[in-house]
Each structure stands twice: as C-alpha cells, then as structure tokens.
Short mmCIF file of C-alpha atoms (C1' of nucleotides) in Angstrom, two decimals:
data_model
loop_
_atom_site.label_atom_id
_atom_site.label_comp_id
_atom_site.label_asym_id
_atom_site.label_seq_id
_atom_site.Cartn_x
_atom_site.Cartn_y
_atom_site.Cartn_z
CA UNK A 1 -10.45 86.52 95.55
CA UNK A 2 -10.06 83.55 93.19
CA UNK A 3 -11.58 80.21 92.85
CA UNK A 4 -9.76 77.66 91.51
CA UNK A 5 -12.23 74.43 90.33
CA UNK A 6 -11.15 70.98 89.57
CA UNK A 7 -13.37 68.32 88.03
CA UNK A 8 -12.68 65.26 90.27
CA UNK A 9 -11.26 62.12 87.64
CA UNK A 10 -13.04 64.38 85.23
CA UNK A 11 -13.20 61.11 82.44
CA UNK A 12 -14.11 58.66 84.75
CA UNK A 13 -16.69 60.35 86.93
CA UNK A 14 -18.25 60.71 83.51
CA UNK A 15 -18.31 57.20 82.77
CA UNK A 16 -19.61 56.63 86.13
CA UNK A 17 -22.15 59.37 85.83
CA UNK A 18 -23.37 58.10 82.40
CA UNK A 19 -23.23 53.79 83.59
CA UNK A 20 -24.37 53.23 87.19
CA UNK A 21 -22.95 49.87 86.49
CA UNK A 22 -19.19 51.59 87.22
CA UNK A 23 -20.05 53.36 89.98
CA UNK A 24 -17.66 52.56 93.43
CA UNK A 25 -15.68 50.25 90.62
CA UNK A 26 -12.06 50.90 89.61
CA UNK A 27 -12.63 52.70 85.96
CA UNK A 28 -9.27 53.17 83.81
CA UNK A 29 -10.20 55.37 80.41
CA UNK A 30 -7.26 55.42 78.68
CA UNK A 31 -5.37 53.19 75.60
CA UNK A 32 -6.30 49.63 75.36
CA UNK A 33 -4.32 47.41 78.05
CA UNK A 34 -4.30 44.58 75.56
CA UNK A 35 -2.72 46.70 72.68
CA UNK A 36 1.06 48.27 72.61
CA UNK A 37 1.90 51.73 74.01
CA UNK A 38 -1.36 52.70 75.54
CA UNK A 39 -1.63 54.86 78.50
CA UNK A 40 -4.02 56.04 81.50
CA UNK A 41 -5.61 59.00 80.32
CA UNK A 42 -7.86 59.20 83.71
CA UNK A 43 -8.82 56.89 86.48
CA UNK A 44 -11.28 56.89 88.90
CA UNK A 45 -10.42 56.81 93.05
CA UNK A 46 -11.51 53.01 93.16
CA UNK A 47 -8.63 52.27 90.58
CA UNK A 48 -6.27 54.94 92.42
CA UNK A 49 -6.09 52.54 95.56
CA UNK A 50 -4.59 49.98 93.06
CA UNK A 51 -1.90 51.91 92.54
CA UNK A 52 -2.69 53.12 89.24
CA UNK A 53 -2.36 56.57 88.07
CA UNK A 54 -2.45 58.93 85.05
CA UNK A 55 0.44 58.54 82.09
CA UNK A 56 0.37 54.78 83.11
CA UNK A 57 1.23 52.37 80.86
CA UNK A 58 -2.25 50.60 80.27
CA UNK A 59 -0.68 47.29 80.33
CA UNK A 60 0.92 48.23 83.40
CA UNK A 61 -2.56 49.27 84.80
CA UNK A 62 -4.25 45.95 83.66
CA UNK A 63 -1.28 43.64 85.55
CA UNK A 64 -2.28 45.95 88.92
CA UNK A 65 -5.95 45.67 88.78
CA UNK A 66 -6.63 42.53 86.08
CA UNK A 67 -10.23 42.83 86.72
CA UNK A 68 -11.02 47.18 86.14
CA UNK A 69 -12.96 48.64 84.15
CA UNK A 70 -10.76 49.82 81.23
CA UNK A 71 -12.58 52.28 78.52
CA UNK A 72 -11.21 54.18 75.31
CA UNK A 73 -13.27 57.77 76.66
CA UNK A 74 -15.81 59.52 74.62
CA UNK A 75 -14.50 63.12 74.13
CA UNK A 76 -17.21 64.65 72.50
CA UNK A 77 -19.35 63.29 75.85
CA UNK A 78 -16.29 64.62 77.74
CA UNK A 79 -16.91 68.18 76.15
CA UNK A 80 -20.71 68.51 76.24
CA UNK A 81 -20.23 67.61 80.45
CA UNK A 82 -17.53 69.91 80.50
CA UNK A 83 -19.79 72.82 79.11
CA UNK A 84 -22.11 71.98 81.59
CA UNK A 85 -20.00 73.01 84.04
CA UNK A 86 -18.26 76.02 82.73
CA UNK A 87 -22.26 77.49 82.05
CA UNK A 88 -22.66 77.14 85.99
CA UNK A 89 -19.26 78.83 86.93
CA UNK A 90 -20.43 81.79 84.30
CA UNK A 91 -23.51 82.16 86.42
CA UNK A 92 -20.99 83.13 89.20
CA UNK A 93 -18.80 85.90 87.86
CA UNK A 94 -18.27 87.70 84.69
CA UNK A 95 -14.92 86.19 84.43
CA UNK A 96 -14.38 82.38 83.82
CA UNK A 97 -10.93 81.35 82.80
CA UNK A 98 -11.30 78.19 81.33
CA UNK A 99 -8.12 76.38 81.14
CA UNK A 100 -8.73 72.73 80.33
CA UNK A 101 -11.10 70.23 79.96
CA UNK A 102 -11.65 70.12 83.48
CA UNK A 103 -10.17 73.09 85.43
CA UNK A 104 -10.74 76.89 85.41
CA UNK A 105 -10.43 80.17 87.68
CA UNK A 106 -13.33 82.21 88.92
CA UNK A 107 -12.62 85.84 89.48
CA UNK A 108 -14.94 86.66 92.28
CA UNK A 109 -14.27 90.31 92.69
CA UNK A 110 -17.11 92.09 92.73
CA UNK A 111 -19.88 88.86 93.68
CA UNK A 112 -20.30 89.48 97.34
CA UNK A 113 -23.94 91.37 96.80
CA UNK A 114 -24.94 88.62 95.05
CA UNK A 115 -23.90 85.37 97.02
CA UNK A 116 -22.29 86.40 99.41
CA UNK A 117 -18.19 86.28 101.20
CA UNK A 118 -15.95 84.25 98.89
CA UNK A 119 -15.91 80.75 100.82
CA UNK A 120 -19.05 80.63 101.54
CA UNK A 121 -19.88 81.17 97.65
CA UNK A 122 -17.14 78.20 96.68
CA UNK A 123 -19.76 76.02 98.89
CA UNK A 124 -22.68 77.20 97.08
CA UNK A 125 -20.65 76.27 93.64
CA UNK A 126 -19.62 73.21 95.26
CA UNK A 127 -23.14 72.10 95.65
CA UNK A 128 -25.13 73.57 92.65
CA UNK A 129 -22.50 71.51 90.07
CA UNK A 130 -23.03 68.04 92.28
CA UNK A 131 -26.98 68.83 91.82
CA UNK A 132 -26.78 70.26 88.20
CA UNK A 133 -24.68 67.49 87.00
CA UNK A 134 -23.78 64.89 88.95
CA UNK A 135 -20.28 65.79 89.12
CA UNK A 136 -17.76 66.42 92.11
CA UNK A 137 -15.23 69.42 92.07
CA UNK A 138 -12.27 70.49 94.17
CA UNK A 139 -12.20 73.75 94.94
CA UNK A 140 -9.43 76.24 96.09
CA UNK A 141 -10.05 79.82 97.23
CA UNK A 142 -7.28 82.29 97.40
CA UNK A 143 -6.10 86.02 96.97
CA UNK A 144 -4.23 85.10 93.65
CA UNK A 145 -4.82 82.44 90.64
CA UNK A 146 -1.57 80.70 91.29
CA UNK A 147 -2.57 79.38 95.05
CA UNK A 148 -6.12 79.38 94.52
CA UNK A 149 -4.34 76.38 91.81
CA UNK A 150 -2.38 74.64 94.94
CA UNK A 151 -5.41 74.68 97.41
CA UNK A 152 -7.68 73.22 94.83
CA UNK A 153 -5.28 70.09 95.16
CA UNK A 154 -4.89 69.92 98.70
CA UNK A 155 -8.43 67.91 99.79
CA UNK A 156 -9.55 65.85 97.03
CA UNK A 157 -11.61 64.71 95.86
CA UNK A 158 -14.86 66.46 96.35
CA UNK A 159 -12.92 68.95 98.60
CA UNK A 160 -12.58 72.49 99.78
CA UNK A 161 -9.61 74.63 100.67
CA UNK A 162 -9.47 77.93 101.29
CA UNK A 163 -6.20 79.90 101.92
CA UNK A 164 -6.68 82.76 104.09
CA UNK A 165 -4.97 86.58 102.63
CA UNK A 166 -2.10 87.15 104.50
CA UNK A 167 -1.20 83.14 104.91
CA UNK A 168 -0.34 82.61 101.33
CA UNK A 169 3.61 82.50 102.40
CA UNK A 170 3.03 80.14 104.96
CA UNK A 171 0.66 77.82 103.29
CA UNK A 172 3.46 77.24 99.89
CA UNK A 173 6.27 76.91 102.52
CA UNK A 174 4.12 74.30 104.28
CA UNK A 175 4.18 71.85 100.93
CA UNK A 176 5.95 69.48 99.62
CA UNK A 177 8.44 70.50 96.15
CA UNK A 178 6.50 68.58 94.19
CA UNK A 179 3.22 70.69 94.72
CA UNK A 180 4.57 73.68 92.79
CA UNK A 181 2.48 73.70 89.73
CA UNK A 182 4.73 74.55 86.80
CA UNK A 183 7.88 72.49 88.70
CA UNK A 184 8.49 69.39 87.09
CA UNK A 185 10.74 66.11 87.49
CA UNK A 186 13.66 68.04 85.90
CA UNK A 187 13.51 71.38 87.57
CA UNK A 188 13.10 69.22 90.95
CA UNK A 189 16.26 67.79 89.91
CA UNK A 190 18.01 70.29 89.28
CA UNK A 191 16.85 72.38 92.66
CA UNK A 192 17.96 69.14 94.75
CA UNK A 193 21.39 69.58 92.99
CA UNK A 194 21.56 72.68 94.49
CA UNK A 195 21.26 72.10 97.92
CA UNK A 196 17.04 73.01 97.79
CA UNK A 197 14.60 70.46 99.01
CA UNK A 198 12.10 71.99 99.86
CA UNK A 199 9.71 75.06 98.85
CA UNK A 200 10.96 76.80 102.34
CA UNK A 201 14.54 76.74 101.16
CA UNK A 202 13.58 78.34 97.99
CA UNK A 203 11.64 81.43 99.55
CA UNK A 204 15.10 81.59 101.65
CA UNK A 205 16.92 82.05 98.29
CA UNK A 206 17.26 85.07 96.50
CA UNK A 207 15.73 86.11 93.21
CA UNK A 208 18.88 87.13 91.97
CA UNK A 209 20.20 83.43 93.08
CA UNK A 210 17.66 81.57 91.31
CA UNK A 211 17.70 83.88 88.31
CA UNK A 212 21.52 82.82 87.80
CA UNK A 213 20.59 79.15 87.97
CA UNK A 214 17.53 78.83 86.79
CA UNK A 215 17.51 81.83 84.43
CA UNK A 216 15.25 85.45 84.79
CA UNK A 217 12.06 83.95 84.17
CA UNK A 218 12.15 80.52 85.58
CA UNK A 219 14.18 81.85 88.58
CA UNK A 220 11.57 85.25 89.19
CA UNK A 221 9.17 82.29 88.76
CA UNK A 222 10.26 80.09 91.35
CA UNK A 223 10.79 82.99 93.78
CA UNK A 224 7.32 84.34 93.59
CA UNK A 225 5.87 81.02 93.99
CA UNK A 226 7.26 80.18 97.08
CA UNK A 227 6.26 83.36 98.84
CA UNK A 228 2.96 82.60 97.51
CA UNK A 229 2.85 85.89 95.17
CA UNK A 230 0.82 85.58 91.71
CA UNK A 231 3.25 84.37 89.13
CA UNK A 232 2.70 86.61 86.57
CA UNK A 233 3.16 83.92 83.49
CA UNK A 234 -0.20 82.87 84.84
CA UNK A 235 -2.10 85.51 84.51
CA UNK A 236 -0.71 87.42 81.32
CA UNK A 237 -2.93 85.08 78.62
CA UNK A 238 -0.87 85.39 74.63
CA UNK A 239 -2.62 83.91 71.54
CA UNK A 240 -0.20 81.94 70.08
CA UNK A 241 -2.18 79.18 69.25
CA UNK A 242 -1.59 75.80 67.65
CA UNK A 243 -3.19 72.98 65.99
CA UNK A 244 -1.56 69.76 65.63
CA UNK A 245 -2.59 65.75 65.41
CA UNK A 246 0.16 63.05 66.40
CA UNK A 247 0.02 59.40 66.51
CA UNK A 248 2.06 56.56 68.01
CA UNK A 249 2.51 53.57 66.21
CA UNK A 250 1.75 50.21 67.64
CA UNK A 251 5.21 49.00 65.45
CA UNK A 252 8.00 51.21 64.62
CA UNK A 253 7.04 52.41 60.91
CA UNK A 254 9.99 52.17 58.45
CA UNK A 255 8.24 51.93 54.29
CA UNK A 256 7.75 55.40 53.00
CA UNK A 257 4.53 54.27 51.51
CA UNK A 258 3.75 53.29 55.13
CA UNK A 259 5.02 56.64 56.51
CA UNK A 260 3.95 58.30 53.71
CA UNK A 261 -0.10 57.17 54.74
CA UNK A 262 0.31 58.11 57.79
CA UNK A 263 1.66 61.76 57.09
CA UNK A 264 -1.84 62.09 54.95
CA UNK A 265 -4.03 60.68 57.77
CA UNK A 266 -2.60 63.75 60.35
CA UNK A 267 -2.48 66.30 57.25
CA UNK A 268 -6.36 65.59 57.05
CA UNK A 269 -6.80 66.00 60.81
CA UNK A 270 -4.73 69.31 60.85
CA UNK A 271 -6.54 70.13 57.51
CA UNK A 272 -10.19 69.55 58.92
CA UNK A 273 -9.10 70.90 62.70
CA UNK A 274 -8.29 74.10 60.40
CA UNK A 275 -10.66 74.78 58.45
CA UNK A 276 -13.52 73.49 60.88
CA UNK A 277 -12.32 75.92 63.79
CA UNK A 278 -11.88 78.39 61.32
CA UNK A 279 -7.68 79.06 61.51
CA UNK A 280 -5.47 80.38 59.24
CA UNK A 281 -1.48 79.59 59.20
CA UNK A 282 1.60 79.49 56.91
CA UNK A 283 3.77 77.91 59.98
CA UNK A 284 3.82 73.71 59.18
CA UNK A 285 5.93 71.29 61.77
CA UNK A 286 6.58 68.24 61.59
CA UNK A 287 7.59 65.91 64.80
CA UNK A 288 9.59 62.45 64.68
CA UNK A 289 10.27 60.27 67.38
CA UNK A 290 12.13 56.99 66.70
CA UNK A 291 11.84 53.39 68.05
CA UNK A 292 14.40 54.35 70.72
CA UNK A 293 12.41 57.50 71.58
CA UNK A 294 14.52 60.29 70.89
CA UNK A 295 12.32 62.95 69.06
CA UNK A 296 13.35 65.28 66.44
CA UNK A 297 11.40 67.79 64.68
CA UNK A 298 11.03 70.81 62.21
CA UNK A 299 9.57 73.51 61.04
CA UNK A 300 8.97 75.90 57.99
CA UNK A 301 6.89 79.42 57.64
CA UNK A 302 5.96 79.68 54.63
CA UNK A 303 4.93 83.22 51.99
CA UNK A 304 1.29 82.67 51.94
CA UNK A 305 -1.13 80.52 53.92
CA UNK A 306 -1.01 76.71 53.86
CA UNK A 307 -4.83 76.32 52.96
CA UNK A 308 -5.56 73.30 51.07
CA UNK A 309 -4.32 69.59 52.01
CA UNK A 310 -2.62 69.07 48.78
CA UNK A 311 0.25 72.44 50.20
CA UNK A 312 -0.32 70.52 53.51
CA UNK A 313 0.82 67.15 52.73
CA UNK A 314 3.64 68.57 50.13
CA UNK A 315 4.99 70.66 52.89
CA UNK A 316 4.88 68.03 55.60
CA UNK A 317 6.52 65.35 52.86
CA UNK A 318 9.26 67.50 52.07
CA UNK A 319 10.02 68.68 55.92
CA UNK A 320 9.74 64.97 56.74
CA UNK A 321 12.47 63.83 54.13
CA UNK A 322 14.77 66.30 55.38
CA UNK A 323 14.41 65.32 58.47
CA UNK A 324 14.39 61.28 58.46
CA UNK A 325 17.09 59.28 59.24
CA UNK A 326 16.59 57.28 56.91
CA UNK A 327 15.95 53.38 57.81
CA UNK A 328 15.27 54.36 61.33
CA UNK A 329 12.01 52.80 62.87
CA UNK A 330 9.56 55.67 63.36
CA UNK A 331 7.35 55.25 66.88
CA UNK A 332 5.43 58.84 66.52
CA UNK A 333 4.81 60.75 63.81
CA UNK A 334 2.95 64.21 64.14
CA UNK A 335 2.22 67.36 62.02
CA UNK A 336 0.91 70.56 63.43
CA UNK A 337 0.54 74.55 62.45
CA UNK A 338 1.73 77.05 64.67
CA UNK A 339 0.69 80.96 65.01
CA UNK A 340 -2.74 79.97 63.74
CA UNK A 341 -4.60 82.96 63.11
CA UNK A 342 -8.43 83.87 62.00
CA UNK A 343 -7.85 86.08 59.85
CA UNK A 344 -6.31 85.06 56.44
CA UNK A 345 -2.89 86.11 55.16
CA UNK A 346 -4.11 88.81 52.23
CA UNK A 347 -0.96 88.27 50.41
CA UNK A 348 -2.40 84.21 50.05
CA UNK A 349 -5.27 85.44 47.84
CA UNK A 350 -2.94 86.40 45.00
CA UNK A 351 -1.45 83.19 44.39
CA UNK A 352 -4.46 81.34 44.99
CA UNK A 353 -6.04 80.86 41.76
CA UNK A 354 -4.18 77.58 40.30
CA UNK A 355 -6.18 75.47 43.43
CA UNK A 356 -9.45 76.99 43.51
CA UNK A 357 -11.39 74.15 42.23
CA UNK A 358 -9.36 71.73 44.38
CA UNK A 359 -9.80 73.69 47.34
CA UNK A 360 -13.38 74.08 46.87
CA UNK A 361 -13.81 70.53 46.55
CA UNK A 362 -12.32 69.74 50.19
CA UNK A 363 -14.10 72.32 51.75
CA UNK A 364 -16.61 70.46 50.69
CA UNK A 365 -15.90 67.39 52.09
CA UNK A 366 -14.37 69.01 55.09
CA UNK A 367 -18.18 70.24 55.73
CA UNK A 368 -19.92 67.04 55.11
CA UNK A 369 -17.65 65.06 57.01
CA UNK A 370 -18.25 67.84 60.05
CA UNK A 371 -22.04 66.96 59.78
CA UNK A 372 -23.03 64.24 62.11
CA UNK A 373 -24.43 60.62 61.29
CA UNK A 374 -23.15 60.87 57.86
CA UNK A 375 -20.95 58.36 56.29
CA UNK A 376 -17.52 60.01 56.18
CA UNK A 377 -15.50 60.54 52.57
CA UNK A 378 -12.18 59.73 53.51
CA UNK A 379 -9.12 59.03 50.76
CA UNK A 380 -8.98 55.67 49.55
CA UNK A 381 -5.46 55.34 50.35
CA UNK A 382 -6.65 56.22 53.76
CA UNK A 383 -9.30 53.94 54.05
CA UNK A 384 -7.45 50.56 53.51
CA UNK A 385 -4.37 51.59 55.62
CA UNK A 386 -6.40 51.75 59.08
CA UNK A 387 -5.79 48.04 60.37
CA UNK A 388 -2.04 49.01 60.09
CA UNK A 389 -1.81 52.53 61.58
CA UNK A 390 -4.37 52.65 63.95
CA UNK A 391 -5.01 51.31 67.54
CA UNK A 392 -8.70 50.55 67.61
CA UNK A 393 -10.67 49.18 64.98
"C1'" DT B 1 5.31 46.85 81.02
"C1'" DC B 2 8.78 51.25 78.29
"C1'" DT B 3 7.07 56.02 78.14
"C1'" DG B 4 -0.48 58.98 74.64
"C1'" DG B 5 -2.08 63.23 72.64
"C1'" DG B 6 -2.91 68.10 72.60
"C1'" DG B 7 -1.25 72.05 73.99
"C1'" DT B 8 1.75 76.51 76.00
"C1'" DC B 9 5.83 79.03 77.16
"C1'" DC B 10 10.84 79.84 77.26
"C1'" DT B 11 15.64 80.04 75.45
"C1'" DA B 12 19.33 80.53 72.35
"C1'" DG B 13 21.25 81.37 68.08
"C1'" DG B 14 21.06 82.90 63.25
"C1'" DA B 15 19.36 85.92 59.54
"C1'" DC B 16 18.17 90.24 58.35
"C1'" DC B 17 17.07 95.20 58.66
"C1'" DC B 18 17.99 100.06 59.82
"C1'" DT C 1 39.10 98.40 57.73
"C1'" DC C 2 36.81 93.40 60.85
"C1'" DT C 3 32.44 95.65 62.34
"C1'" DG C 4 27.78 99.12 67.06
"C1'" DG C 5 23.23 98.57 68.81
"C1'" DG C 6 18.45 97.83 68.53
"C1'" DG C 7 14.80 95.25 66.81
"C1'" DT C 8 12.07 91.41 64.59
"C1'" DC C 9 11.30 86.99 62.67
"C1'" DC C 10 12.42 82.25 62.36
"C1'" DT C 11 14.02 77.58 63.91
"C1'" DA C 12 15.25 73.79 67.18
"C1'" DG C 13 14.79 72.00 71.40
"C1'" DG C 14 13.39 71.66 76.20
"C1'" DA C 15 10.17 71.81 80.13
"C1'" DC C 16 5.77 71.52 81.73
"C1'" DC C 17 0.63 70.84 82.12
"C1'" DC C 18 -3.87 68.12 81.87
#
DNA sequence: TCTGGGGTCCTAGGACCC
DNA sequence: TCTGGGGTCCTAGGACCC
C-alpha cells in the first residue's frame, strides 16, 4: 500500500503558522498585485472562497479580494518546514518519494508490525505532522502511487481518503476528466474531440484506440489510468536533471545592453545553482518569449563542460543572437543546463588551463556569496541594473 | 487583468556510425 | 547504382505538474 501526502496551501499555511495575525484571513503569496505580470503562487482556503486560485493573475486576485493578505513567500522558510515534514514521513517507512515542495509517496510495505494496517497508520501520520508542526496534510491511501495521488485530492483540506484494493476501477471511473493527474487542458481537449467525456468512456476504449490518437505512451497512459492500474511513467524515476533561472520582465526588453544584463543576472544564477549543488554540464539553453507570448528557444552541447560564467554568458550570448528576432520586445528571458551531472566531463580538464585563475576567483565568490549574513559581491553591471529588471526592490 | 518560475517527460526529425 | 537496418546523440517544441 501507498500513501500519498499533500501539504494543505503548503505557502500559506506557513505564513499562517509563522503570523497568528493571518490565521482564518484570506493569505495570497504570490507576485505583487500592484506590479505587472505577477501571479498566485499559493493561497490559503479563506482567499479560495473569493474565488481566487493558483496561476492567478495577482492583480486579478487583488480586484476579487481588495482587502487579502498578499505576500512575496519566503522559500528558504518554505524548505526548512518542508524538511520538517519529509523527517516525519521517513520515520514511517524506508521509502519516501519526495516529489515537490509539498507532496510525496510513502511505501508502506512492510510497516504493519510497527504501526499497524495501512489506514489506520495514514491517521497516525495525519496527526503526528499537525502536532510536530503545525501543519495540515491530505492524505490518500491506495494499492498503487498513481491513485494513492487522486485520493489525496478528493477531501481537502486536512482530509483522508482511502481507496479500498479491488475498487481502484471504480473509484477513477467515478471522477470527473479533469481529476486525471498528468491530463491537462489540451489533452482534455483533444479527448472531448473524440467523442470522450468522461474517465468511464476512456476505460471503455481500447489501448490500441487511444495509442492511435494519442500515441503509445500517452495512449497506454490514459488506458491504465482509467482502470486505476499504476502508470508506469510514475514509478520508473530517470536522472535527467536540469538547472535553469528565468525571469519575466515587468516591460518588454528590446536594448541589447538591456538584454544583454539580464542574460548575466540568470548566467550567475545558473552559475552559482551549479557550482553550489555541485553539477556538472556541457548542455546550455536558452528560452525567449516575446511581448506577444510566443516562446522560442535553443540549445547547444558543447565538447567539454561549461564551468566558469565567462563560457556561460559567451554561450548564452551567442545562442541568444541566433535566436532573436531582432527588434522584437522580449517578455521572458531564461537560461538553463540540461543533463547536469556530478561527475565532471574528464575530457574538460585538458582544455582547462587558459581560465584557471578566473575560475578560481568565482568559486570564490560563488562560496562567499553561499555563506549567510554576508554582504553579497555581485558584478557592477549587475548591481545598478536591478530597478530596471527586477520586480521587488 | 493577460498568462510566474522551476522542473520532467515525450516526440519527431536529422546527423552520424557501423 | 539511389541506398538496409539498428543504434545513439542532439535539437526544437509541446504538454504537464506544483
């Protein structure tokens, strides 16, 4: 059996948690409602009655409930809760899946000797993270990850739901579309176009039906999930990890020196992301979306390693040229490194020498700057350009 | 009132190799 | 004389999730 465990309006529970002032008020973290392009990151229940949900416009939020709450959020805060948590979910089973901020899976095979039969266990959970730290969770039980997922979702917040082996079928084929995890507006779409409404209709479909519209995956996908199976992308976990940093622009950005400032600020992020988390990559992409929001991107591997910001920022520069319509207002700019690795490239160190003293030097800096309470050295050309490229102050 | 930021996985086509 | 089949790596773009 698997738990799945939600932490209720993770961000704002925290705020609440952290300033009893909030509590039972409607608390929006998210952008800034009084600046451009800010959205609801997470809202607490109070501000859900109002209508207002995640991916909100901010503004949007602020015109529905003029008088909530509205923070920034605290991540690092966010983090040290969240680790909280996860350390009282280890104390449960050997095997945690973590798989955001706020959510993971519990494998409980094996943990009846201990606390006992499966739902009675997701109580004692339930309880021991409200009295270890303050926090509600939702909890799902189930025979497989995937529904253990749905149930979790079913009674929240502060809810339990617990999906008894053998009634997987009927419990997906009892839902809505919309409550297939990993179904979004466009496969919905598309599944409506094709005479399927509901998640019924698809476990009436063949595999071999949805394969040819939806292709093998996707269609094996969709299949398995209505009849409540485990869909295997769920469980099989690759490392194919990523770092990246992107920011949207309060105005459309069209002067390259502008631009150009603004490619250094996310090199240094990637840079310091990198080298702080201890990654290795030779993979650099760049992302562009315009003022009328169509995004275009690209992407290089490189021979060796991209470890210093200097190969950084050249790469990035030249990917962006290539890229930019020229003239074009720029909303969102980001840079990221893909097939990160922690082990360097060997072939890097031979071509290495002509940068050692530079790269020493931001390694350097990249350590003091990872040092708390420290003033930060940051670029001078960085420095002066924040009013124009940044949000907050 | 236009639509954040950080990710993962999948597909399709091209280049290249044996 | 237009030419197989298998495999891997790379790139661009799309869909989705929290």
């Amino acid at each position: 059996m698997f738990l799945h465990v939600d932490l209720d309006a993770f961000f704002a529970s925290v705020e609440q948690l952290d300033f009893p002032q909030y509590r039972g008020k409607p608390v929006i973290v998210g952008g800034d409602p009084n600046a451009r392009r800010g959205v609801v990151s997470t809202c607490s229940y109070e501000a859900r009655k109002f209508g207002i949900h995640s991916a909100m416009s901010s503004a949007q939020a602020k015109l529905l409930c003029p008088n909530g709450i509205f923070l920034k959020g605290r991540m690092e805060r966010y983090h040290e809760k969240s680790q909280e948590v996860m350390k009282i979910f280890d104390e449960f089973s050997p095997d945690v899946q973590q798989i955001s901020i706020d959510e993971a899976f519990i494998d409980l095979t094996g943990t009846e000797r201990l606390f006992g039969p499966a739902d009675q266990t997701a109580r004692l959970l339930k309880t021991q993270v409200k009295e270890k730290t303050g926090l509600t969770v939702s909890v799902g039980l189930a025979s497989n990850k995937y529904v253990a997922k749905i149930a979790s979702g079913i009674l929240k917040p502060d809810g339990f739901f617990f999906v008894k082996p053998g009634t997987e079928a009927d419990f997906m084929q009892s839902l809505p579309l919309d409550k297939l995890w990993g179904v979004g507006s466009k496969t919905i779409e598309k599944l409506k176009n094709i005479g399927l409404f509901s998640i019924k209709e698809i476990s009436n479909t063949s595999e071999t039906a949805l394969q040819r519209v939806f292709g093998i995956s996707c269609g094996t996908f969709l299949y398995n999930a209505s009849h409540g199976r485990a869909a295997e992308s769920f469980d099989a976990r690759t490392q194919n990890h990523s770092i990246s940093a992107e920011r949207t622009y309060p105005y459309d950005l069209t002067d390259s020196y502008i631009i150009e400032t603004a490619l250094m600020q996310l090199c240094e992020e990637v840079r310091f992301r990198l080298e702080t988390e201890g990654y290795y990559s030779k993979t650099v992409h760049i992302k562009i979306r315009y003022g009328d929001f169509s995004t275009t991107g690209t992407q290089k591997t490189f021979q060796n390693d991209i470890d210093s910001f200097e190969n950084l920022f050249k790469a990035v520069k030249d990917l962006f040229y290539s890229k930019w319509h020229n003239g074009y207002g720029i909303r969102l700019l980001g840079v990221g490194m893909q097939n990160c690795s922690t082990t360097p490239d060997s072939q890097g160190e031979l071509f290495a020498f002509d940068n050692e003293n530079l790269r020493k030097l931001e390694k350097t800096i990249i350590n003091h700057n990872s040092k708390k309470n420290v003033p930060k050295i940051q670029k001078a050309r960085l420095l002066s350009s924040n009013s124009t490229l940044k949000f907050e102050d």
